[in-house]
CSV table of C-alpha atoms in Angstrom, one decimal:
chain,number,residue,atom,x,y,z
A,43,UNK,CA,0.0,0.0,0.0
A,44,UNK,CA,1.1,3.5,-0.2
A,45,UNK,CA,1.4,5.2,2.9
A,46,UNK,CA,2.4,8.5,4.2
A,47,UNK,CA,3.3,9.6,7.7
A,48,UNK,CA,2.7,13.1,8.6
A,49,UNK,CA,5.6,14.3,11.1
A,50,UNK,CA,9.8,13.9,11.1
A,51,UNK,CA,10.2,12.6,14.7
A,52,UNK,CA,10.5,9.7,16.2
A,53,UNK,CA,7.1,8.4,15.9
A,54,UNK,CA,7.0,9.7,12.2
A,55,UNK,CA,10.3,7.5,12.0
A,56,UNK,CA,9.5,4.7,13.6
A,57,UNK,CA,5.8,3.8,12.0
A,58,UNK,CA,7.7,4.8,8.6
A,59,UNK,CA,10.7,2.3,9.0
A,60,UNK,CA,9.1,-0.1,10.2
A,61,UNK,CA,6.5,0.3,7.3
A,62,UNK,CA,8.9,0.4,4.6
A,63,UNK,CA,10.3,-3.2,5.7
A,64,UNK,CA,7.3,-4.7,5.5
A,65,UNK,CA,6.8,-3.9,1.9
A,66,UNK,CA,4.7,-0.9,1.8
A,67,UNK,CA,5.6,2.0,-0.3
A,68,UNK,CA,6.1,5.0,2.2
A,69,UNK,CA,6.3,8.7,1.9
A,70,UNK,CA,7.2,10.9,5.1
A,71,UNK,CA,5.7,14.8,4.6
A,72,UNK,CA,6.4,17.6,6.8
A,73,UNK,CA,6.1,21.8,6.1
A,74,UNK,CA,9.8,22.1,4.3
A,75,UNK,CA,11.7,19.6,3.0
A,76,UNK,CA,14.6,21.5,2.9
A,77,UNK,CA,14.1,23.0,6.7
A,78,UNK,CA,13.8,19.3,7.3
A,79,UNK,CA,16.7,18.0,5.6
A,80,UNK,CA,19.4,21.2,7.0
A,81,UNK,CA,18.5,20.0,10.9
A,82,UNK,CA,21.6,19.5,12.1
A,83,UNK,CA,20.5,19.1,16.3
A,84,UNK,CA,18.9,15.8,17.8
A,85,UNK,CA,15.9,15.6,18.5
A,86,UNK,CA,14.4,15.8,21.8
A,87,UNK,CA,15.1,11.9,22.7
A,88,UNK,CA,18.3,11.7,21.5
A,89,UNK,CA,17.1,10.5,17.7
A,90,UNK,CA,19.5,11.5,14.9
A,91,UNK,CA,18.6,14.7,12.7
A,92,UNK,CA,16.1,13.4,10.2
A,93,UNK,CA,18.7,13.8,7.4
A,94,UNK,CA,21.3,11.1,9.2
A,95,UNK,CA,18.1,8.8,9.2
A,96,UNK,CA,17.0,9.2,6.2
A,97,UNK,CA,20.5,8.3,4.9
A,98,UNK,CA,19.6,4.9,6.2
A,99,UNK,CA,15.9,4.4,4.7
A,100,UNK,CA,16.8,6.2,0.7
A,101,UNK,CA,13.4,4.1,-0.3
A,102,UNK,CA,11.1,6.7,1.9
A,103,UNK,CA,10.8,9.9,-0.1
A,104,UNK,CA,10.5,13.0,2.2
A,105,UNK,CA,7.6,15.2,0.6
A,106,UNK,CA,5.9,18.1,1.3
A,107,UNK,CA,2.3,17.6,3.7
A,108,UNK,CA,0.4,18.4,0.6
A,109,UNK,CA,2.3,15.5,-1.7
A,110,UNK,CA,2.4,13.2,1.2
A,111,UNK,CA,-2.0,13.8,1.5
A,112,UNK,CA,-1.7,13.0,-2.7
A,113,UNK,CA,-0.1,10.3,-3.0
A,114,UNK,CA,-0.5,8.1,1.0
A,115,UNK,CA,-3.9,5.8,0.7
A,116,UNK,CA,-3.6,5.5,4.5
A,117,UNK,CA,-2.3,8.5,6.7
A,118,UNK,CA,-0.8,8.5,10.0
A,119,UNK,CA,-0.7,11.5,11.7
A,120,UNK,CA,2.6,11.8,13.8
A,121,UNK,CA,2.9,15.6,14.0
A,122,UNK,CA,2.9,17.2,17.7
A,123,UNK,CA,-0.1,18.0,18.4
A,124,UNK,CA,0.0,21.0,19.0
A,125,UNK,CA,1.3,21.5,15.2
A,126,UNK,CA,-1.2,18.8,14.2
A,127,UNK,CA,-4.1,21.3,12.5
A,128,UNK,CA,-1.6,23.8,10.5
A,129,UNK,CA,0.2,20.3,9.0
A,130,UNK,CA,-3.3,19.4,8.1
A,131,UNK,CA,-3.5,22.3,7.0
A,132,UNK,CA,-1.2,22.9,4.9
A,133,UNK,CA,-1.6,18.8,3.5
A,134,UNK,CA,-5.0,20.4,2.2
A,135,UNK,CA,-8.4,19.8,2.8
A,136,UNK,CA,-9.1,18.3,-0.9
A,137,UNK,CA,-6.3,16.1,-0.7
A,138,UNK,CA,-7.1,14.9,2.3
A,139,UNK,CA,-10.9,14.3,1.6
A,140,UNK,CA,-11.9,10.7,1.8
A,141,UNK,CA,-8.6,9.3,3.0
A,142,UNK,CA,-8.5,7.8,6.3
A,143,UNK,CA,-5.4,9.2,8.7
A,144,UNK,CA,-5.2,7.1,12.1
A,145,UNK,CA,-4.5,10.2,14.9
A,146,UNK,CA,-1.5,9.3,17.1
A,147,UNK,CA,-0.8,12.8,18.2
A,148,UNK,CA,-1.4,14.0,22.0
A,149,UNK,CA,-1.9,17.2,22.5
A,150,UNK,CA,1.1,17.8,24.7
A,151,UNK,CA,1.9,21.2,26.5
A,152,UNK,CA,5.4,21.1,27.3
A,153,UNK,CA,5.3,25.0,28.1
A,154,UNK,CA,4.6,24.5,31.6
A,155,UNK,CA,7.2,22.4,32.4
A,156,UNK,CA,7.4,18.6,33.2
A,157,UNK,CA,5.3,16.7,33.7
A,158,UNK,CA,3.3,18.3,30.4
A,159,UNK,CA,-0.2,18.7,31.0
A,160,UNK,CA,-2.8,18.5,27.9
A,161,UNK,CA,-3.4,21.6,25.7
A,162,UNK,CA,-7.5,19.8,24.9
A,163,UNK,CA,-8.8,17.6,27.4
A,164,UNK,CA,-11.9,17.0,29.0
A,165,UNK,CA,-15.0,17.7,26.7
A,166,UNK,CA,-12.9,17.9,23.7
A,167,UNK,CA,-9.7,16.5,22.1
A,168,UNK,CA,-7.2,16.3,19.9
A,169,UNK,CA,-8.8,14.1,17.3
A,170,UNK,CA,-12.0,16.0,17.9
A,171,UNK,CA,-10.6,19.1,16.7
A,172,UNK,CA,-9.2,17.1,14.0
A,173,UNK,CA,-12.6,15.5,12.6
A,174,UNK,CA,-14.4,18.9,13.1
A,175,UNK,CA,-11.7,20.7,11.2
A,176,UNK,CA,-11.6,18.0,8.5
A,177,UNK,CA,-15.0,16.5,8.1
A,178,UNK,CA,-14.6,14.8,4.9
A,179,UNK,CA,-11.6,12.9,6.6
A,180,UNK,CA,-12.2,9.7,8.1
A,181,UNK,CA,-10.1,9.9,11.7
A,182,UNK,CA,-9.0,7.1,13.6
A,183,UNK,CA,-7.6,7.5,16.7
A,184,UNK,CA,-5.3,4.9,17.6
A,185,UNK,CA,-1.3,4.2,19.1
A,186,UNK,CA,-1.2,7.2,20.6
A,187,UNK,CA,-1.7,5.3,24.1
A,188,UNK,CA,2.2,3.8,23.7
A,189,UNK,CA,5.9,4.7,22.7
A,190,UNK,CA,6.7,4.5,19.3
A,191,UNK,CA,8.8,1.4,19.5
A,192,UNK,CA,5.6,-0.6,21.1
A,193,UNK,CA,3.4,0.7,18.2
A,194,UNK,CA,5.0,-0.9,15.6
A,195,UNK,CA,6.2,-4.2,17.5
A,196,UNK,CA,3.2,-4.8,20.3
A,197,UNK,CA,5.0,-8.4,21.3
A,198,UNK,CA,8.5,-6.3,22.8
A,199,UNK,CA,7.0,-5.8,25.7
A,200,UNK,CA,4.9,-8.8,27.9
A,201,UNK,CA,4.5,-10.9,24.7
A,202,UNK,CA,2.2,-8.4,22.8
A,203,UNK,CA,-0.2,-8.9,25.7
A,204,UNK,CA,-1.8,-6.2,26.4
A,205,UNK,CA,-4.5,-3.8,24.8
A,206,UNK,CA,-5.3,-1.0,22.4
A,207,UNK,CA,-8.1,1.4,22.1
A,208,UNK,CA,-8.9,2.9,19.3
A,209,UNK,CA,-12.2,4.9,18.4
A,210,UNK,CA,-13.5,6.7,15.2
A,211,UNK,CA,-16.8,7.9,13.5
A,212,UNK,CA,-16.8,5.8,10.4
A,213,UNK,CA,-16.8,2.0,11.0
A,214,UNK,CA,-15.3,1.2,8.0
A,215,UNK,CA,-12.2,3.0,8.7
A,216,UNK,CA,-11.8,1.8,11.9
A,217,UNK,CA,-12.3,-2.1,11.0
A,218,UNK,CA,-9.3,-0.9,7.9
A,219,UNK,CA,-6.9,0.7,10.8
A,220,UNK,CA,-7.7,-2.3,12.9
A,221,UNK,CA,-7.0,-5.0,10.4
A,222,UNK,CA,-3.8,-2.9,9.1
A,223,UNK,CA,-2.5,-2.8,12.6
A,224,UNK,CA,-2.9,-6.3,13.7
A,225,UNK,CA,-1.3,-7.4,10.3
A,226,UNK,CA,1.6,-4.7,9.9
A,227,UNK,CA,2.2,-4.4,14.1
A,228,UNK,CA,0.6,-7.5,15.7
A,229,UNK,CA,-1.8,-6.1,17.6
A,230,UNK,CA,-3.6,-8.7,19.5
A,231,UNK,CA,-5.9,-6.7,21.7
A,232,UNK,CA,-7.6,-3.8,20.1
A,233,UNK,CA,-10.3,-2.5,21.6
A,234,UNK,CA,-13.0,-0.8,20.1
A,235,UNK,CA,-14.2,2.4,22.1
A,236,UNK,CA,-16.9,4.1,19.6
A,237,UNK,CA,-17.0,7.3,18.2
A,238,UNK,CA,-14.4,9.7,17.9
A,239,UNK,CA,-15.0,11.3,21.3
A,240,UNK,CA,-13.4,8.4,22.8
A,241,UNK,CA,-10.1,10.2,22.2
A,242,UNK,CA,-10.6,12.0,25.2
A,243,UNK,CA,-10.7,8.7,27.2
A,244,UNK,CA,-7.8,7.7,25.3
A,245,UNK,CA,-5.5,11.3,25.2
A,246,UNK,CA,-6.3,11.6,29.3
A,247,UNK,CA,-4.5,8.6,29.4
A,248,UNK,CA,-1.3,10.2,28.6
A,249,UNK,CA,-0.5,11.5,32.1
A,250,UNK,CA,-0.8,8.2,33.8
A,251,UNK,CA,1.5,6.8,31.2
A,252,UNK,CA,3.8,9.7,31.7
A,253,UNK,CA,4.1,9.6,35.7
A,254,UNK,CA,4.3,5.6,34.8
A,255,UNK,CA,7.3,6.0,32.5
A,256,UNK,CA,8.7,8.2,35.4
A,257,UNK,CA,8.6,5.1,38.0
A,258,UNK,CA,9.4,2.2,36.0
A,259,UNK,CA,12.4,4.5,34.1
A,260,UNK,CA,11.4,3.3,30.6
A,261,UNK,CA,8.8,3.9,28.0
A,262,UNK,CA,8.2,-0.3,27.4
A,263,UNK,CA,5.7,-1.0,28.7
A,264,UNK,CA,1.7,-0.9,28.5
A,265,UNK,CA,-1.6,-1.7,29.9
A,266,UNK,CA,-3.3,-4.9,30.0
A,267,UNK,CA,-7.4,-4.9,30.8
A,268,UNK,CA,-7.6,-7.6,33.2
A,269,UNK,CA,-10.9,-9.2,34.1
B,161,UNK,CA,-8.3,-0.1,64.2
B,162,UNK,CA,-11.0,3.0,64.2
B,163,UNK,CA,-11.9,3.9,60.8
B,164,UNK,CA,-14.2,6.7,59.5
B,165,UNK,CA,-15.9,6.2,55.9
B,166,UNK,CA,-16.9,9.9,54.8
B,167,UNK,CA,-20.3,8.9,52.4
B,168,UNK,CA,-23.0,6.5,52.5
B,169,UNK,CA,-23.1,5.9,48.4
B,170,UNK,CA,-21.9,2.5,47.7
B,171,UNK,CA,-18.6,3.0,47.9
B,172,UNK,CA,-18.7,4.1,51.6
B,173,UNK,CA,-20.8,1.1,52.3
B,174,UNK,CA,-18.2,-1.1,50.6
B,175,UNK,CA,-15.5,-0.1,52.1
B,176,UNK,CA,-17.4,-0.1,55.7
B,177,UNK,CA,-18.7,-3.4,55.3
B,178,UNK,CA,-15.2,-4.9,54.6
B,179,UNK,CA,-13.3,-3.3,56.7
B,180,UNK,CA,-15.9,-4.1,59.7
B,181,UNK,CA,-15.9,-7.9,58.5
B,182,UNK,CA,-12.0,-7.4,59.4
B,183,UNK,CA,-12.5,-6.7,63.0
B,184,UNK,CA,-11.8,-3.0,62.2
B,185,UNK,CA,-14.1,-0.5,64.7
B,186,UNK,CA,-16.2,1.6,61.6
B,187,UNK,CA,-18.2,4.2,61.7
B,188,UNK,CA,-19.5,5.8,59.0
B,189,UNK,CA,-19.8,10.1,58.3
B,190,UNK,CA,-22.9,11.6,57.1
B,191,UNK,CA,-24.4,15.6,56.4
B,192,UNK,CA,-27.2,14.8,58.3
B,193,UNK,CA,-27.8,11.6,60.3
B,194,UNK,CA,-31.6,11.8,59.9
B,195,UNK,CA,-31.9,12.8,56.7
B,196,UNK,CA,-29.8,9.6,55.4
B,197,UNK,CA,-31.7,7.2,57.6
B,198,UNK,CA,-34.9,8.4,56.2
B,199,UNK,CA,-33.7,7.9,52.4
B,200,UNK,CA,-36.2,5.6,51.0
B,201,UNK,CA,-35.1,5.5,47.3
B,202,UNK,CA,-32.4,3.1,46.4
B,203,UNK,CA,-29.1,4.8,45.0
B,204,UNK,CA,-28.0,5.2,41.6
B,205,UNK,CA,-26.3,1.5,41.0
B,206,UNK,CA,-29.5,-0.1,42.4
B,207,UNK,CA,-28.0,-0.7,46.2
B,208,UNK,CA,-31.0,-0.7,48.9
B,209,UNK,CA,-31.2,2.6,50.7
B,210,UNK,CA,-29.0,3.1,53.4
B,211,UNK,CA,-31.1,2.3,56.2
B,212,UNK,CA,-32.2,-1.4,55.0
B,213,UNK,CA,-27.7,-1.7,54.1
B,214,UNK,CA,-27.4,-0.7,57.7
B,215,UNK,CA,-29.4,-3.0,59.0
B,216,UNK,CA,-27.6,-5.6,57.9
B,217,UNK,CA,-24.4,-3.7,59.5
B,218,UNK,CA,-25.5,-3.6,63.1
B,219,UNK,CA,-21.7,-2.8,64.2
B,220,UNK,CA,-21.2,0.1,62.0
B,221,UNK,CA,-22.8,3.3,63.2
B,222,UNK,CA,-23.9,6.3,61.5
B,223,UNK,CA,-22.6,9.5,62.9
B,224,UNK,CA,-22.2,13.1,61.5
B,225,UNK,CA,-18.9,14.1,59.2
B,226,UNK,CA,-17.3,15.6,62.1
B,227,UNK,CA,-17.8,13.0,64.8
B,228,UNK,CA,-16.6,10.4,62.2
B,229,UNK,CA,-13.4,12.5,61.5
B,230,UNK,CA,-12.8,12.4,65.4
B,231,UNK,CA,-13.3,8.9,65.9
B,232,UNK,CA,-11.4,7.5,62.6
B,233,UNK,CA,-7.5,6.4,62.9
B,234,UNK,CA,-7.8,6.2,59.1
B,235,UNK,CA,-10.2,8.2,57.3
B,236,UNK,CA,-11.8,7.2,53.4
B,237,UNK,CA,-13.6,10.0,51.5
B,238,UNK,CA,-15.8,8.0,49.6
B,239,UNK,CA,-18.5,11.0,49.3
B,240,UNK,CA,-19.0,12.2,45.5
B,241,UNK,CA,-16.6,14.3,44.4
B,242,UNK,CA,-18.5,17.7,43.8
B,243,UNK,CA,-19.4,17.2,47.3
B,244,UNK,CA,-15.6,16.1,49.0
B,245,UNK,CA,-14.7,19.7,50.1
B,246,UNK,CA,-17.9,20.6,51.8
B,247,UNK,CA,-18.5,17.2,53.6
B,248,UNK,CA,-14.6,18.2,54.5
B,249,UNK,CA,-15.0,21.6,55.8
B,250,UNK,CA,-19.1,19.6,57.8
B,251,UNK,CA,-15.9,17.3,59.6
B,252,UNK,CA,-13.9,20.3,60.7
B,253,UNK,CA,-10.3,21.4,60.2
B,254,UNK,CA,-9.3,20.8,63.5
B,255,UNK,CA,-11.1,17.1,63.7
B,256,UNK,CA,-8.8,16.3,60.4
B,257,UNK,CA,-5.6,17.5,61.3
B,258,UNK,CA,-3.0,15.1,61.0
B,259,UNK,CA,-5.4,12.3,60.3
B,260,UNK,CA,-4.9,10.1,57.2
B,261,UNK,CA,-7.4,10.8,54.9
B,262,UNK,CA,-7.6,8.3,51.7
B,263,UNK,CA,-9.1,10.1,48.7
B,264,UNK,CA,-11.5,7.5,47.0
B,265,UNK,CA,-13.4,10.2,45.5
B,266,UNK,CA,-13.5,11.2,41.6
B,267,UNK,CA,-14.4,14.3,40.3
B,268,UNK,CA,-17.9,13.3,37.8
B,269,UNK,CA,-19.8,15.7,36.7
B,270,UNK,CA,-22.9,14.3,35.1
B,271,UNK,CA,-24.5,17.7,34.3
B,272,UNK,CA,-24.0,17.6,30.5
B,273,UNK,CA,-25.1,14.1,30.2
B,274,UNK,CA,-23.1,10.8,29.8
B,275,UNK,CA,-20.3,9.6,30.0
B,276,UNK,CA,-19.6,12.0,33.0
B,277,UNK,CA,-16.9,14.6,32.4
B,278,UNK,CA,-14.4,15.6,35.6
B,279,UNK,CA,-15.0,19.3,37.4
B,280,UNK,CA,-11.4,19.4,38.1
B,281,UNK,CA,-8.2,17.7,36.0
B,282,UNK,CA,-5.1,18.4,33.5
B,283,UNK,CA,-3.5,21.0,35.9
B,284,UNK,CA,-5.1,20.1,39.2
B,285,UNK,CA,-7.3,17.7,40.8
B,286,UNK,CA,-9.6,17.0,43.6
B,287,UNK,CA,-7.3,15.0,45.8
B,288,UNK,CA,-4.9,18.4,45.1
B,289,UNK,CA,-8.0,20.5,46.1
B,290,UNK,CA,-8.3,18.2,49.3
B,291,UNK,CA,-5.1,19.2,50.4
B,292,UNK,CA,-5.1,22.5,49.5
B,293,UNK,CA,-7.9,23.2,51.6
B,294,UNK,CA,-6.6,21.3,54.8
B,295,UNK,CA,-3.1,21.4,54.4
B,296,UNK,CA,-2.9,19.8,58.3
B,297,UNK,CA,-4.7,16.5,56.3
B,298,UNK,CA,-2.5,13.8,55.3
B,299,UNK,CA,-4.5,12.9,52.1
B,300,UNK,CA,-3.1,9.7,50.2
B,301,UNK,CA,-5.1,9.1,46.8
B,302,UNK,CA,-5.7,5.9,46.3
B,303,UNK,CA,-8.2,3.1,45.2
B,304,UNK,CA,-9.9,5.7,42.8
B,305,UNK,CA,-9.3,4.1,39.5
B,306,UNK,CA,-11.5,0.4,40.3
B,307,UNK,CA,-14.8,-0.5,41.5
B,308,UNK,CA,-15.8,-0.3,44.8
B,309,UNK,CA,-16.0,-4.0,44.6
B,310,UNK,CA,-13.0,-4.7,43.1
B,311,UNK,CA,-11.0,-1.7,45.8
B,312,UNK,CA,-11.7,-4.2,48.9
B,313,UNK,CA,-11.6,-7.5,46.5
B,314,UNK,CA,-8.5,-7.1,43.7
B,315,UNK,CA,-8.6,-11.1,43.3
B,316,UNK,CA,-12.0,-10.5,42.3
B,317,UNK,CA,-10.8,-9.9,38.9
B,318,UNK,CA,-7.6,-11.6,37.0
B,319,UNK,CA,-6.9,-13.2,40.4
B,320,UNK,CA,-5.2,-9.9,41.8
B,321,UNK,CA,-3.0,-9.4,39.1
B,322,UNK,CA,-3.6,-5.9,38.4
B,323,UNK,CA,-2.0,-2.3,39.3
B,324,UNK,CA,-3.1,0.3,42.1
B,325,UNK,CA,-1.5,3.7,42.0
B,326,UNK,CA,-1.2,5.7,45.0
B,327,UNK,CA,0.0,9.2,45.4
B,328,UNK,CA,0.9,11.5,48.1
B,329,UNK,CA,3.3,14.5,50.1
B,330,UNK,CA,3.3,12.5,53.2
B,331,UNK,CA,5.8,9.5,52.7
B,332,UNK,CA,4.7,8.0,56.2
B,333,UNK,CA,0.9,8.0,55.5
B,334,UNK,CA,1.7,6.8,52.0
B,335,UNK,CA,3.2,3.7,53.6
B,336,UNK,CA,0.8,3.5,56.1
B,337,UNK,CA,-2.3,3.4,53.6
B,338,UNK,CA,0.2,0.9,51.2
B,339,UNK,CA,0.3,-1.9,54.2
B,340,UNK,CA,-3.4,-1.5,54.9
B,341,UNK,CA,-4.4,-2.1,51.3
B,342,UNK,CA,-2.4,-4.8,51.1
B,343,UNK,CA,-3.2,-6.2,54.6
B,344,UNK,CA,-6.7,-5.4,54.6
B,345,UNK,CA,-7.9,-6.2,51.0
B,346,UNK,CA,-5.1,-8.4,49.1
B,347,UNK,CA,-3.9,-5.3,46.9
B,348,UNK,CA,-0.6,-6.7,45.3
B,349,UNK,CA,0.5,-3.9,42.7
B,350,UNK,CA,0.7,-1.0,44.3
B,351,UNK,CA,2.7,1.7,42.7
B,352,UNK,CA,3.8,4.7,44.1
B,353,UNK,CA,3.4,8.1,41.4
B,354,UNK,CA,4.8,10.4,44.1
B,355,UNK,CA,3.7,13.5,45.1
B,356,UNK,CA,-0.3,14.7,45.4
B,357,UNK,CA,0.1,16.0,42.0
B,358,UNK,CA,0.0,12.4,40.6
B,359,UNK,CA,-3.9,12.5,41.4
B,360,UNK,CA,-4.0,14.3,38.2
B,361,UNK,CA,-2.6,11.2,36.5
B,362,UNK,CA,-5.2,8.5,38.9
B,363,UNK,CA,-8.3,11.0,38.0
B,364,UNK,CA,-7.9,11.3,34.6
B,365,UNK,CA,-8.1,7.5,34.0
B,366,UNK,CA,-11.7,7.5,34.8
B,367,UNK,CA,-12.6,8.6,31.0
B,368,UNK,CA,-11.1,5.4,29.7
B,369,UNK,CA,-12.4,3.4,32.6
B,370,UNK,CA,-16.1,4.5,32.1
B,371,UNK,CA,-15.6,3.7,27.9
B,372,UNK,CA,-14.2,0.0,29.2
B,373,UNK,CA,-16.7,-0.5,31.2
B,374,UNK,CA,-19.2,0.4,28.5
B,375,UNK,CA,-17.4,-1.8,26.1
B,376,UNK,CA,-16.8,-5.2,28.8
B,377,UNK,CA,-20.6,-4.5,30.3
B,378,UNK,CA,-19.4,-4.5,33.4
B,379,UNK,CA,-16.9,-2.8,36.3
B,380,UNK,CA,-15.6,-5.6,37.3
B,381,UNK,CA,-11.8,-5.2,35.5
B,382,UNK,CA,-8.3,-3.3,36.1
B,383,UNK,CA,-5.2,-2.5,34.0
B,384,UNK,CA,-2.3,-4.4,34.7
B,385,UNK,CA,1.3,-2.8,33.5
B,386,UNK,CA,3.3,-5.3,31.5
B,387,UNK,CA,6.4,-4.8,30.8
């Protein structure tokens, strides 16, 4: 399939690489490709500038929002997400009609200092927003409840036991994200939550998961619904 | 031990009746005495009023917020959460200070329909509220994020195997409340978040919880972190 991940860090990374070895033909957009490309710094977890790993994966092609809106069938929305609607933006609302992009933002306020607290919460979200700003888009939120390393390989941590909400307006898209992620990833446990206003349930998650990663001084790990 | 349940709902009379069975001396805290005993509707989740559940309590007596805060070792607010603060101030600073006070309370509002949003969350919470208000209050959040049958029963569900957090400023009381979960109710997985602030975290897992418990059709469930 043809996909195309919105967003150059490590999330945009890892669901790309990991994409590209499994066969599918993989774009990676973000605002400038050249801005892109002339990072020099790490990012923010110690990742290599984009350039150095892109070196690595020559078959993903680094396009503009817009092209990467054209040409993915599938779009995964990796952006921060508080940069989430201008990349949308800028992807276009007629490219991006119709196509179905799986939401693993948080909308993560990191001006406040650590822990960051939630720029939408509540009554609202992130993928909310999203679907209200881009009706003719078929959102799915899903992944954004794990690292990026336990998105695209579930079984790293306890076996690939343990679970997975996602949620979502259009049934369709959601049984497509669902089927794509237990194929590509190995997603056991996916767990259907409803409509798209189940993002809430699943974004509020992020600050348990945060003061988790704190105690157990790593990221691998996740949650298993246990009855 | 003398404990003090703050609330009749069915998480006060949950926790009563347990900890009574125990050999614990219980009393449980109320607004008004007379107006509880002469409730005749049953409450929300379909438990009898409380005067036909105390009749089958004979041991447990029903005494006003403030007499209860006096008489409890341990203290539980299991009142609702809109209501935490005033049944607080009914008890009296003075009764409460330097009492452990367990914070079993959530912050629903079910004004604008279901599922229930929180009052309070993202940058603050109600157990931080709580504190706030009586500083002199050793306040330990805990047993928030399960059913009240699942909070004195854990092996009810996945035969214990499943996480409690707990969060605090007073190390002592946090350790205190940590060996009476574990002594009193079998609670196996209990992980410290730190300070009061991690109530943020604990609160803001009721959205997903309430979704999962649409979803399983029932409350009987916990996460479990797997690693």
């Amino acid at each position: 399939m043809n996909i195309a991940i919105l967003g150059t860090g490590m999330v945009g990374q890892t669901l790309a690489g990991k994409l590209a070895e499994s066969g599918h033909t993989v774009v990676i957009g973000t605002r400038s490709v050249s801005e892109t490309l002339a990072r020099t710094v790490p990012g923010p977890f110690g990742n290599p500038p984009f350039k150095a790993w892109k070196e690595q994966h020559p078959a993903i092609a680094l396009v503009t929002y817009a092209e990467a809106a054209v040409r993915g069938e599938i779009l995964f929305n990796a952006t921060s997400g508080g940069a989430s609607i201008a990349a949308l933006k800028a992807a276009g609302e007629a490219n991006l009609a119709g196509k179905i992009l799986v939401d693993v933002a948080n909308p993560l306020d990191f001006s406040k200092g650590m822990p960051p607290s939630l720029t939408v919460c509540n009554t609202d979200s992130l993928a909310e927003q999203i679907q209200r700003s881009f009706p003719d888009v078929r959102v799915v939120k899903a992944l954004n409840t794990v690292n990026a390393l336990v998105m695209v390989n579930p079984a790293a941590v306890g076996g690939g036991d343990h679970f997975l909400p996602v949620c979502g307006n259009d049934a369709a898209a959601k049984a497509t994200v669902t089927e794509f992620l237990k194929s590509n990833f190995g997603w056991k446990h996916i767990v259907d939550l409803g409509d798209i206003t189940g993002a809430r349930a699943t974004e509020m998650m992020l600050p348990i998961w945060i003061r988790l990663m704190g105690v157990l001084k790593t990221p691998m790990f996740n949650f298993k619904v246990v009855q």
